Amino acid sequence: MTTRSASLPEPGMPIAAVATPVGVGALAILRISGRGVFGIAGRIFKKKQNPAFRFAEAKGYTAHFGSVHDSEGLIDEVVALVLRAPNSFTMEDMVEFTCHGGPVVVQHILKVLLDEGCRLAEPGEFTRRAFLNGRIDLLQAEAIGEMIHARSESAFRTAVTQMQGTLSLRLEAMREQLLRSCALLELELDFSEEDVEFQNRRELQQQLGVLQEELRRLVDSYQHGRIMKEGVATVIAGRPNAGKSTLLNTLLGLERSIVSHMPGTTRDYIEECFLYNKTMFRLTDTAGLREAEEAVEHEGVKRSYRKIAEADLIVYILDLTLDDYADEVARILEFKSEYRNARMIVAANKIDLASESPERIQELREATGCDVCGISAAKGEGLETLKELMSTMVVGLDKLHEASVLVTSLRHYEALRNASDALENARMLINSNSETELIAFELRSALNYVGEITGKVINEEILNMIFDQFCIGK
Ligand code: GDP
């Protein structure tokens, strides 16, 4: 683990990559960045009307029309955009070539760039350089990746907010405060023989309390943040033959899981997403919940319970044609008390077969204390009401999100929790009048955890994990 220096590192090896998706398109972009890229670009590019053109002398943010050649002649006509250090994405000298979007053309130009001295960029290497050179912090780099991969409006919004750096600013303020206290404590250690107290313990105790409270709020925002980013983890649970697979298929409009009359045919779980009112729901259809004799089934049942434990929302589907619901009501109440973190909705299925549906639904509402709606998964009835109920799960989250900063990544969540634990330890040590050295150690540890989030403290393993998820060219 190293701490990042404030000065800019030397420009890196020249790297090249295709920045646009593979395939046929109107245009494609290749980008190069690093030491000597203007020389490399100059060797393959001829500017129309100005044979004496040199990239090294061109102004930043200027575009030049010309052609790219290899030893055998013309490859394509292109526009070359010049970006000069430090005013580029990577803060190094860069050139972006916009060419015609055919895969063969693009590969040809890439090959010439590699022949002329570029190395093929690793996934996320441009963004990694932007981070290492101090243009963006780690949170913002991750937000760029998340924005590219966003599959819903809310995921996109959370990524944009993170890219703007609100969370970064909060964490930075926190880090500065911790750093100050740490410095004072360490000064005391230097003067340990003289028994001085530069950092008043009562004040420190109070400051750490405030910081810990802020950390706790961020940690607590994770469930909402995750829902905004990844969608609502929704489990469709219920006895075999209640209609789970049918409901899943109707909601998705797809024939994905096999619907069958035999109890227990959904052996494993499958996960699919659908969008309703800008919110993504990640639906899991679990294997039938029953005491199974068969080994495969048994494993499936265990997995089902694990999935339910991770859910934000449980849609419990119940067969209205049953004569007696006592067992089902007991099971629903059991789920409610066991999975307190999840919201629960009861979907009373097969209203097309059950006479007296409205009365039964009302009874179920009273017996379970849950939202209950009558549906026919097979006929598609009542599904709008069900989806409305499901989306009340996220009502207010948008507003909450605008008003405060949300933590959306597991990595950040864990680091914040560790930082909060370290502060808790520090406060206990202060309370018991422990040695300065021990308190300083806990504060340093909290500092490191907070620093790891924004990348002030660099951990190679974390960097690799983050940037490996990017595509090449980003
Ligand atoms: P699962 O075991 O809970 O996944 O249940 P399935 O989705 O496989 O459904 C069991 C049986 O009930 C199948 O024969 C479905 O066609 C039938 N079924 C499901 N929903 C309805 C419904 O709303 N009305 C009627 N009449 N039959 C349904």
Coordinates of N, CA and C and ligand atoms in Angstrom, one line a residue, residues 236-250 257-266 285-289 317 319 321 348-354 375-381, ligand 1:
I236 N -39.6 -14.3 -6.0 CA -40.9 -14.8 -6.1 C -40.9 -16.1 -5.3
A237 N -41.6 -16.1 -4.2 CA -41.5 -17.3 -3.4 C -42.9 -17.9 -3.3
G238 N -43.0 -19.2 -2.9 CA -44.3 -19.8 -2.7 C -44.2 -21.3 -2.9
R239 N -45.2 -22.0 -2.5 CA -45.2 -23.5 -2.6 C -45.2 -23.9 -4.1
P240 N -44.7 -25.1 -4.3 CA -44.8 -25.6 -5.7 C -46.2 -25.6 -6.2
N241 N -46.3 -25.2 -7.5 CA -47.6 -25.2 -8.2 C -48.4 -23.9 -7.9
A242 N -47.9 -23.0 -7.1 CA -48.7 -21.8 -6.8 C -48.7 -20.9 -8.0
G243 N -47.7 -21.0 -8.9 CA -47.7 -20.2 -10.1 C -46.5 -19.3 -10.2
K244 N -45.4 -19.6 -9.5 CA -44.2 -18.7 -9.5 C -43.7 -18.6 -10.9
S245 N -43.4 -19.7 -11.6 CA -42.8 -19.6 -12.9 C -43.8 -18.9 -13.9
T246 N -45.1 -19.2 -13.8 CA -46.0 -18.5 -14.7 C -46.0 -17.0 -14.4
L247 N -45.9 -16.6 -13.2 CA -45.9 -15.1 -12.9 C -44.6 -14.5 -13.5
L248 N -43.5 -15.2 -13.3 CA -42.2 -14.7 -13.8 C -42.3 -14.5 -15.3
N249 N -42.8 -15.5 -15.9 CA -42.9 -15.4 -17.4 C -43.8 -14.3 -17.8
T250 N -44.9 -14.2 -17.2 CA -45.9 -13.1 -17.5 C -45.3 -11.7 -17.3
S257 N -38.6 -19.9 -17.8 CA -38.5 -21.1 -16.9 C -39.6 -22.0 -17.3
I258 N -39.4 -23.3 -17.2 CA -40.3 -24.3 -17.6 C -41.5 -24.3 -16.7
V259 N -42.7 -24.1 -17.2 CA -43.9 -24.2 -16.4 C -44.4 -25.7 -16.5
S260 N -44.7 -26.2 -15.4 CA -45.1 -27.6 -15.4 C -46.1 -28.0 -14.3
H261 N -46.8 -29.0 -14.5 CA -47.8 -29.5 -13.4 C -47.1 -30.2 -12.3
M262 N -45.9 -30.8 -12.6 CA -45.2 -31.6 -11.6 C -44.6 -30.6 -10.5
P263 N -45.0 -30.9 -9.2 CA -44.4 -30.0 -8.2 C -42.8 -30.1 -8.2
G264 N -42.2 -29.0 -8.1 CA -40.7 -29.0 -8.0 C -40.0 -29.1 -9.2
T265 N -40.5 -28.6 -10.3 CA -39.7 -28.6 -11.6 C -38.7 -27.5 -11.7
T266 N -39.0 -26.4 -11.0 CA -38.0 -25.3 -11.1 C -36.9 -25.6 -10.1
D285 N -36.8 -16.5 -9.4 CA -37.9 -17.5 -9.2 C -37.2 -18.6 -8.5
T286 N -37.7 -18.9 -7.3 CA -37.0 -19.9 -6.5 C -37.6 -21.3 -6.7
A287 N -36.8 -22.3 -6.4 CA -37.3 -23.7 -6.4 C -38.4 -23.8 -5.4
G288 N -39.4 -24.7 -5.7 CA -40.5 -24.9 -4.8 C -40.1 -25.1 -3.3
L289 N -40.7 -24.4 -2.4 CA -40.3 -24.5 -1.0 C -41.1 -25.6 -0.4
I317 N -46.3 -15.8 -3.5 CA -47.4 -16.2 -4.4 C -48.1 -17.4 -3.8
D319 N -51.8 -20.0 -3.8 CA -52.8 -20.5 -4.7 C -54.2 -20.3 -4.0
T321 N -57.0 -21.3 -5.0 CA -57.9 -22.5 -5.1 C -57.7 -23.5 -4.0
A348 N -52.1 -13.2 -4.5 CA -53.1 -14.4 -4.4 C -53.4 -14.7 -5.8
N349 N -52.9 -15.9 -6.2 CA -53.0 -16.3 -7.7 C -54.2 -17.2 -8.0
K350 N -54.5 -17.2 -9.3 CA -55.6 -18.1 -9.9 C -56.9 -17.5 -9.5
I351 N -57.1 -16.2 -9.5 CA -58.4 -15.6 -9.3 C -59.4 -16.0 -10.3
D352 N -58.9 -16.5 -11.5 CA -59.8 -16.9 -12.5 C -60.5 -18.2 -12.1
L353 N -59.9 -19.0 -11.2 CA -60.5 -20.3 -10.8 C -61.2 -20.2 -9.5
A354 N -60.9 -19.2 -8.7 CA -61.5 -19.1 -7.4 C -62.7 -18.1 -7.3
I375 N -54.4 -11.9 -8.4 CA -53.9 -11.9 -9.8 C -54.3 -13.2 -10.4
S376 N -54.2 -13.2 -11.7 CA -54.2 -14.5 -12.4 C -52.9 -14.4 -13.3
A377 N -51.9 -15.1 -12.8 CA -50.6 -15.1 -13.5 C -50.8 -15.6 -14.9
A378 N -51.6 -16.6 -15.1 CA -51.8 -17.2 -16.4 C -52.5 -16.3 -17.4
K379 N -53.5 -15.6 -16.9 CA -54.3 -14.8 -17.7 C -53.9 -13.3 -17.8
G380 N -52.9 -13.0 -16.9 CA -52.3 -11.6 -16.9 C -53.2 -10.6 -16.2
E381 N -54.1 -11.1 -15.4 CA -55.0 -10.2 -14.7 C -54.4 -9.7 -13.4
Ligands
GDP1 P1 -44.7 -23.0 -9.7 O1 -44.4 -24.4 -9.3 O2 -45.0 -22.2 -8.5 O3 -43.6 -22.4 -10.5 O4 -46.0 -23.0 -10.5 P2 -46.2 -23.0 -12.1 O5 -46.0 -21.6 -12.6 O6 -45.4 -24.0 -12.7 O7 -47.8 -23.2 -12.2 C1 -48.4 -24.4 -11.8 C2 -49.6 -24.7 -12.6 O8 -50.6 -23.7 -12.3 C3 -49.4 -24.7 -14.1 O9 -50.2 -25.7 -14.7 C4 -49.9 -23.3 -14.5 O10 -50.4 -23.3 -15.8 C5 -51.1 -23.1 -13.5 N1 -51.3 -21.7 -13.2 C6 -50.5 -20.8 -12.9 N2 -51.1 -19.6 -12.7 C7 -52.4 -19.8 -13.0 C8 -53.5 -18.9 -13.1 O11 -53.5 -17.7 -12.8 N3 -54.7 -19.5 -13.4 C9 -54.8 -20.8 -13.7 N4 -56.0 -21.2 -14.1 N5 -53.7 -21.6 -13.7 C10 -52.5 -21.1 -13.4

